[in-house]
Amino acid sequence: MSRPVLYLFGSAAPPVQQFPDVARRAQAAGFDVCLGLTPTASRWLDSEVPLLEELTGHPVRSEYKQPTEVDVWPKADVIMFAPVTFNSMNMWALALTNHFVIGVVAEGIGKRIPTVAMPCVNAAYVEHPQFERSVETLRNAGVAVLYGPGGFEPNEPGSGRPESYPWHLPLDEAVRVVEAAP
């Protein structure tokens, strides 16, 4: 029996720099992992891409493929998008799909691919009225957004601690989703 496929996506918040460890943890949880990054996150992890590709056995993607190219990733059983920045949350909820990762998660809603998302935003960003609308929009579309009590809770600007980002929450939820699938 093949392992379930996890699309592990991240945007440019400091915890994305922990992706090698997160990929290993996801593999230890039984997943075949494919990594996708927003353009800025891809630049941040540029030196880590060879390691990530060796670790997962799949190319790390941050751009759409050409229409004539074959998709190199297997079909996802679940998507885990963490960390999700303020910008990525709003782009996703508004269906602004000019970035590969945002396009995949937006389309994933229509394809009914179970998706878990956990933001990484500070308390100033969440005061913008669009953020709560975006969270609500995504939850209403069936996305498990781990935000608020029991999920990610924002910190004051400049006081974030990337090492304390609760990676276990979205990973546990991704495992739960796959185990509950028929």
PDB file of C-alpha atoms in Angstrom:
ATOM      1  CA  MET A   1       0.000   0.000   0.000  1.00  0.00           C
ATOM      2  CA  SER A   2       1.346   3.430  -0.916  1.00  0.00           C
ATOM      3  CA  ARG A   3       1.798   6.226   1.561  1.00  0.00           C
ATOM      4  CA  PRO A   4      -0.729   9.095   1.526  1.00  0.00           C
ATOM      5  CA  VAL A   5       0.525  12.161  -0.309  1.00  0.00           C
ATOM      6  CA  LEU A   6       0.859  15.403   1.638  1.00  0.00           C
ATOM      7  CA  TYR A   7       1.359  18.663  -0.206  1.00  0.00           C
ATOM      8  CA  LEU A   8       3.300  20.724   2.342  1.00  0.00           C
ATOM      9  CA  PHE A   9       3.046  24.388   1.363  1.00  0.00           C
ATOM     10  CA  GLY A  10       4.547  27.421   3.024  1.00  0.00           C
ATOM     11  CA  SER A  11       4.662  31.161   2.588  1.00  0.00           C
ATOM     12  CA  ALA A  12       7.285  33.649   3.722  1.00  0.00           C
ATOM     13  CA  ALA A  13       6.968  33.728   7.481  1.00  0.00           C
ATOM     14  CA  PRO A  14       9.998  32.832   9.618  1.00  0.00           C
ATOM     15  CA  PRO A  15       8.774  29.306  10.554  1.00  0.00           C
ATOM     16  CA  VAL A  16       9.062  28.262   6.883  1.00  0.00           C
ATOM     17  CA  GLN A  17      12.801  28.043   7.509  1.00  0.00           C
ATOM     18  CA  GLN A  18      12.043  24.899   9.541  1.00  0.00           C
ATOM     19  CA  PHE A  19      10.730  23.043   6.473  1.00  0.00           C
ATOM     20  CA  PRO A  20      13.488  20.391   6.395  1.00  0.00           C
ATOM     21  CA  ASP A  21      12.533  19.297   9.911  1.00  0.00           C
ATOM     22  CA  VAL A  22       8.805  19.568   9.179  1.00  0.00           C
ATOM     23  CA  ALA A  23       9.191  17.436   6.044  1.00  0.00           C
ATOM     24  CA  ARG A  24      11.001  14.779   8.112  1.00  0.00           C
ATOM     25  CA  ARG A  25       8.244  14.866  10.735  1.00  0.00           C
ATOM     26  CA  ALA A  26       5.590  14.475   8.037  1.00  0.00           C
ATOM     27  CA  GLN A  27       7.480  11.519   6.572  1.00  0.00           C
ATOM     28  CA  ALA A  28       7.745   9.971  10.041  1.00  0.00           C
ATOM     29  CA  ALA A  29       3.958  10.357  10.280  1.00  0.00           C
ATOM     30  CA  GLY A  30       3.697   8.206   7.131  1.00  0.00           C
ATOM     31  CA  PHE A  31       3.360  10.786   4.352  1.00  0.00           C
ATOM     32  CA  ASP A  32       4.921  10.998   0.910  1.00  0.00           C
ATOM     33  CA  VAL A  33       5.735  14.736   0.968  1.00  0.00           C
ATOM     34  CA  CYS A  34       5.695  17.225  -1.926  1.00  0.00           C
ATOM     35  CA  LEU A  35       6.870  20.755  -1.062  1.00  0.00           C
ATOM     36  CA  GLY A  36       5.503  23.986  -2.522  1.00  0.00           C
ATOM     37  CA  LEU A  37       6.545  27.513  -1.664  1.00  0.00           C
ATOM     38  CA  THR A  38       5.361  31.015  -2.433  1.00  0.00           C
ATOM     39  CA  PRO A  39       7.900  33.041  -4.458  1.00  0.00           C
ATOM     40  CA  THR A  40       9.376  34.839  -1.442  1.00  0.00           C
ATOM     41  CA  ALA A  41       9.526  31.663   0.648  1.00  0.00           C
ATOM     42  CA  SER A  42      11.284  29.995  -2.276  1.00  0.00           C
ATOM     43  CA  ARG A  43      13.951  32.720  -2.243  1.00  0.00           C
ATOM     44  CA  TRP A  44      14.344  32.318   1.528  1.00  0.00           C
ATOM     45  CA  LEU A  45      14.897  28.562   1.169  1.00  0.00           C
ATOM     46  CA  ASP A  46      16.883  28.648  -2.069  1.00  0.00           C
ATOM     47  CA  SER A  47      19.977  27.071  -0.474  1.00  0.00           C
ATOM     48  CA  GLU A  48      17.806  24.345   1.132  1.00  0.00           C
ATOM     49  CA  VAL A  49      16.083  23.232  -2.112  1.00  0.00           C
ATOM     50  CA  PRO A  50      18.613  20.492  -3.004  1.00  0.00           C
ATOM     51  CA  LEU A  51      18.300  19.029   0.507  1.00  0.00           C
ATOM     52  CA  LEU A  52      14.499  19.236   0.400  1.00  0.00           C
ATOM     53  CA  GLU A  53      14.362  17.546  -3.000  1.00  0.00           C
ATOM     54  CA  GLU A  54      16.699  14.777  -1.870  1.00  0.00           C
ATOM     55  CA  LEU A  55      14.716  14.344   1.332  1.00  0.00           C
ATOM     56  CA  THR A  56      11.326  14.094  -0.384  1.00  0.00           C
ATOM     57  CA  GLY A  57      12.268  12.604  -3.745  1.00  0.00           C
ATOM     58  CA  HIS A  58      10.161  15.269  -5.473  1.00  0.00           C
ATOM     59  CA  PRO A  59      11.018  18.666  -6.967  1.00  0.00           C
ATOM     60  CA  VAL A  60      10.233  21.669  -4.793  1.00  0.00           C
ATOM     61  CA  ARG A  61       7.777  23.838  -6.702  1.00  0.00           C
ATOM     62  CA  SER A  62       7.058  27.539  -6.567  1.00  0.00           C
ATOM     63  CA  GLU A  63       5.966  28.186 -10.130  1.00  0.00           C
ATOM     64  CA  TYR A  64       3.267  26.854 -12.424  1.00  0.00           C
ATOM     65  CA  LYS A  65       4.414  24.253 -14.920  1.00  0.00           C
ATOM     66  CA  GLN A  66       4.157  24.854 -18.651  1.00  0.00           C
ATOM     67  CA  PRO A  67       0.875  23.598 -20.186  1.00  0.00           C
ATOM     68  CA  THR A  68       2.744  20.962 -22.200  1.00  0.00           C
ATOM     69  CA  GLU A  69       4.679  19.614 -19.192  1.00  0.00           C
ATOM     70  CA  VAL A  70       3.558  16.537 -17.306  1.00  0.00           C
ATOM     71  CA  ASP A  71       2.789  17.075 -13.631  1.00  0.00           C
ATOM     72  CA  VAL A  72       5.700  15.616 -11.661  1.00  0.00           C
ATOM     73  CA  TRP A  73       3.855  15.262  -8.356  1.00  0.00           C
ATOM     74  CA  PRO A  74       1.452  12.496  -7.387  1.00  0.00           C
ATOM     75  CA  LYS A  75      -2.139  13.479  -6.569  1.00  0.00           C
ATOM     76  CA  ALA A  76      -2.565  14.937  -3.066  1.00  0.00           C
ATOM     77  CA  ASP A  77      -4.506  13.164  -0.345  1.00  0.00           C
ATOM     78  CA  VAL A  78      -4.254  16.219   1.910  1.00  0.00           C
ATOM     79  CA  ILE A  79      -2.730  19.699   1.740  1.00  0.00           C
ATOM     80  CA  MET A  80      -1.067  21.366   4.712  1.00  0.00           C
ATOM     81  CA  PHE A  81      -0.445  25.080   4.180  1.00  0.00           C
ATOM     82  CA  ALA A  82       1.642  26.418   7.049  1.00  0.00           C
ATOM     83  CA  PRO A  83       2.854  28.973   7.723  1.00  0.00           C
ATOM     84  CA  VAL A  84       0.322  31.083   5.842  1.00  0.00           C
ATOM     85  CA  THR A  85       1.084  34.803   5.850  1.00  0.00           C
ATOM     86  CA  PHE A  86      -1.447  37.635   5.937  1.00  0.00           C
ATOM     87  CA  ASN A  87      -0.910  38.165   2.217  1.00  0.00           C
ATOM     88  CA  SER A  88      -1.335  34.490   1.304  1.00  0.00           C
ATOM     89  CA  MET A  89      -4.485  34.085   3.432  1.00  0.00           C
ATOM     90  CA  ASN A  90      -6.096  37.049   1.719  1.00  0.00           C
ATOM     91  CA  MET A  91      -4.965  36.078  -1.796  1.00  0.00           C
ATOM     92  CA  TRP A  92      -6.357  32.565  -1.269  1.00  0.00           C
ATOM     93  CA  ALA A  93      -9.699  33.716   0.109  1.00  0.00           C
ATOM     94  CA  LEU A  94     -10.058  36.217  -2.731  1.00  0.00           C
ATOM     95  CA  ALA A  95      -8.991  33.583  -5.339  1.00  0.00           C
ATOM     96  CA  LEU A  96      -6.045  35.658  -6.551  1.00  0.00           C
ATOM     97  CA  THR A  97      -4.119  32.754  -8.009  1.00  0.00           C
ATOM     98  CA  ASN A  98      -1.072  34.333  -9.609  1.00  0.00           C
ATOM     99  CA  HIS A  99       1.196  32.223  -7.330  1.00  0.00           C
ATOM    100  CA  PHE A 100       1.485  28.445  -7.792  1.00  0.00           C
ATOM    101  CA  VAL A 101       0.781  27.558  -4.145  1.00  0.00           C
ATOM    102  CA  ILE A 102      -2.283  29.827  -3.988  1.00  0.00           C
ATOM    103  CA  GLY A 103      -3.582  28.365  -7.252  1.00  0.00           C
ATOM    104  CA  VAL A 104      -3.261  24.800  -5.971  1.00  0.00           C
ATOM    105  CA  VAL A 105      -5.022  25.476  -2.666  1.00  0.00           C
ATOM    106  CA  ALA A 106      -7.759  27.495  -4.380  1.00  0.00           C
ATOM    107  CA  GLU A 107      -8.349  24.697  -6.868  1.00  0.00           C
ATOM    108  CA  GLY A 108      -8.100  22.176  -4.041  1.00  0.00           C
ATOM    109  CA  ILE A 109     -11.328  23.573  -2.608  1.00  0.00           C
ATOM    110  CA  GLY A 110     -13.171  22.712  -5.815  1.00  0.00           C
ATOM    111  CA  LYS A 111     -11.463  19.329  -6.050  1.00  0.00           C
ATOM    112  CA  ARG A 112     -12.439  18.666  -2.433  1.00  0.00           C
ATOM    113  CA  ILE A 113      -8.878  17.912  -1.360  1.00  0.00           C
ATOM    114  CA  PRO A 114      -8.838  18.115   2.441  1.00  0.00           C
ATOM    115  CA  THR A 115      -6.792  21.171   3.378  1.00  0.00           C
ATOM    116  CA  VAL A 116      -5.353  22.271   6.695  1.00  0.00           C
ATOM    117  CA  ALA A 117      -4.039  25.821   7.064  1.00  0.00           C
ATOM    118  CA  MET A 118      -2.363  27.574   9.954  1.00  0.00           C
ATOM    119  CA  PRO A 119      -1.512  31.257   9.677  1.00  0.00           C
ATOM    120  CA  CYS A 120       1.541  32.986  11.024  1.00  0.00           C
ATOM    121  CA  VAL A 121       0.570  36.622  11.437  1.00  0.00           C
ATOM    122  CA  ASN A 122       1.065  39.252  14.073  1.00  0.00           C
ATOM    123  CA  ALA A 123      -1.619  41.001  16.105  1.00  0.00           C
ATOM    124  CA  ALA A 124      -1.427  44.169  13.989  1.00  0.00           C
ATOM    125  CA  TYR A 125      -2.249  42.315  10.764  1.00  0.00           C
ATOM    126  CA  VAL A 126      -5.272  40.558  12.234  1.00  0.00           C
ATOM    127  CA  GLU A 127      -6.784  43.941  13.063  1.00  0.00           C
ATOM    128  CA  HIS A 128      -7.296  44.523   9.345  1.00  0.00           C
ATOM    129  CA  PRO A 129     -10.946  43.614   8.624  1.00  0.00           C
ATOM    130  CA  GLN A 130     -10.047  41.511   5.578  1.00  0.00           C
ATOM    131  CA  PHE A 131      -8.161  38.947   7.649  1.00  0.00           C
ATOM    132  CA  GLU A 132     -11.196  37.744   9.609  1.00  0.00           C
ATOM    133  CA  ARG A 133     -13.247  37.714   6.385  1.00  0.00           C
ATOM    134  CA  SER A 134     -10.581  35.574   4.756  1.00  0.00           C
ATOM    135  CA  VAL A 135     -10.513  33.118   7.659  1.00  0.00           C
ATOM    136  CA  GLU A 136     -14.308  32.876   7.556  1.00  0.00           C
ATOM    137  CA  THR A 137     -14.375  32.469   3.759  1.00  0.00           C
ATOM    138  CA  LEU A 138     -11.850  29.632   3.862  1.00  0.00           C
ATOM    139  CA  ARG A 139     -13.557  27.877   6.786  1.00  0.00           C
ATOM    140  CA  ASN A 140     -16.901  28.128   4.980  1.00  0.00           C
ATOM    141  CA  ALA A 141     -15.233  26.509   1.952  1.00  0.00           C
ATOM    142  CA  GLY A 142     -14.229  23.526   4.091  1.00  0.00           C
ATOM    143  CA  VAL A 143     -10.624  24.452   4.908  1.00  0.00           C
ATOM    144  CA  ALA A 144      -9.529  23.566   8.448  1.00  0.00           C
ATOM    145  CA  VAL A 145      -8.049  26.934   9.452  1.00  0.00           C
ATOM    146  CA  LEU A 146      -6.181  26.495  12.736  1.00  0.00           C
ATOM    147  CA  TYR A 147      -6.413  30.027  14.057  1.00  0.00           C
ATOM    148  CA  GLY A 148      -7.492  31.301  17.454  1.00  0.00           C
ATOM    149  CA  PRO A 149      -7.834  29.197  20.612  1.00  0.00           C
ATOM    150  CA  GLY A 150      -6.488  25.712  19.896  1.00  0.00           C
ATOM    151  CA  GLY A 151      -4.634  26.990  16.813  1.00  0.00           C
ATOM    152  CA  PHE A 152      -2.194  29.749  16.002  1.00  0.00           C
ATOM    153  CA  GLU A 153      -2.592  32.803  18.206  1.00  0.00           C
ATOM    154  CA  PRO A 154      -0.976  36.030  16.984  1.00  0.00           C
ATOM    155  CA  ASN A 155       1.840  37.742  18.828  1.00  0.00           C
ATOM    156  CA  GLU A 156       2.614  41.418  19.062  1.00  0.00           C
ATOM    157  CA  PRO A 157       4.619  42.805  16.104  1.00  0.00           C
ATOM    158  CA  GLY A 158       8.310  42.050  16.498  1.00  0.00           C
ATOM    159  CA  SER A 159       7.867  39.566  19.326  1.00  0.00           C
ATOM    160  CA  GLY A 160       7.379  36.375  17.341  1.00  0.00           C
ATOM    161  CA  ARG A 161       9.353  33.260  18.134  1.00  0.00           C
ATOM    162  CA  PRO A 162       9.564  31.084  15.003  1.00  0.00           C
ATOM    163  CA  GLU A 163      10.867  28.149  17.030  1.00  0.00           C
ATOM    164  CA  SER A 164       7.613  28.081  19.010  1.00  0.00           C
ATOM    165  CA  TYR A 165       5.355  27.872  15.942  1.00  0.00           C
ATOM    166  CA  PRO A 166       3.038  24.938  16.797  1.00  0.00           C
ATOM    167  CA  TRP A 167       3.835  22.654  13.837  1.00  0.00           C
ATOM    168  CA  HIS A 168       2.273  19.683  15.606  1.00  0.00           C
ATOM    169  CA  LEU A 169      -1.214  21.182  15.217  1.00  0.00           C
ATOM    170  CA  PRO A 170      -1.487  21.175  11.405  1.00  0.00           C
ATOM    171  CA  LEU A 171       0.463  17.922  11.109  1.00  0.00           C
ATOM    172  CA  ASP A 172      -1.798  16.169  13.623  1.00  0.00           C
ATOM    173  CA  GLU A 173      -4.840  17.482  11.760  1.00  0.00           C
ATOM    174  CA  ALA A 174      -3.465  16.257   8.417  1.00  0.00           C
ATOM    175  CA  VAL A 175      -2.938  12.792   9.928  1.00  0.00           C
ATOM    176  CA  ARG A 176      -6.459  12.839  11.379  1.00  0.00           C
ATOM    177  CA  VAL A 177      -7.954  13.809   8.022  1.00  0.00           C
ATOM    178  CA  VAL A 178      -6.182  11.001   6.168  1.00  0.00           C
ATOM    179  CA  GLU A 179      -7.058   8.419   8.816  1.00  0.00           C
ATOM    180  CA  ALA A 180     -10.729   9.454   8.664  1.00  0.00           C
ATOM    181  CA  ALA A 181     -10.900   9.177   4.856  1.00  0.00           C
ATOM    182  CA  PRO A 182     -12.944   6.264   3.502  1.00  0.00           C
TER     183      PRO A 182
END
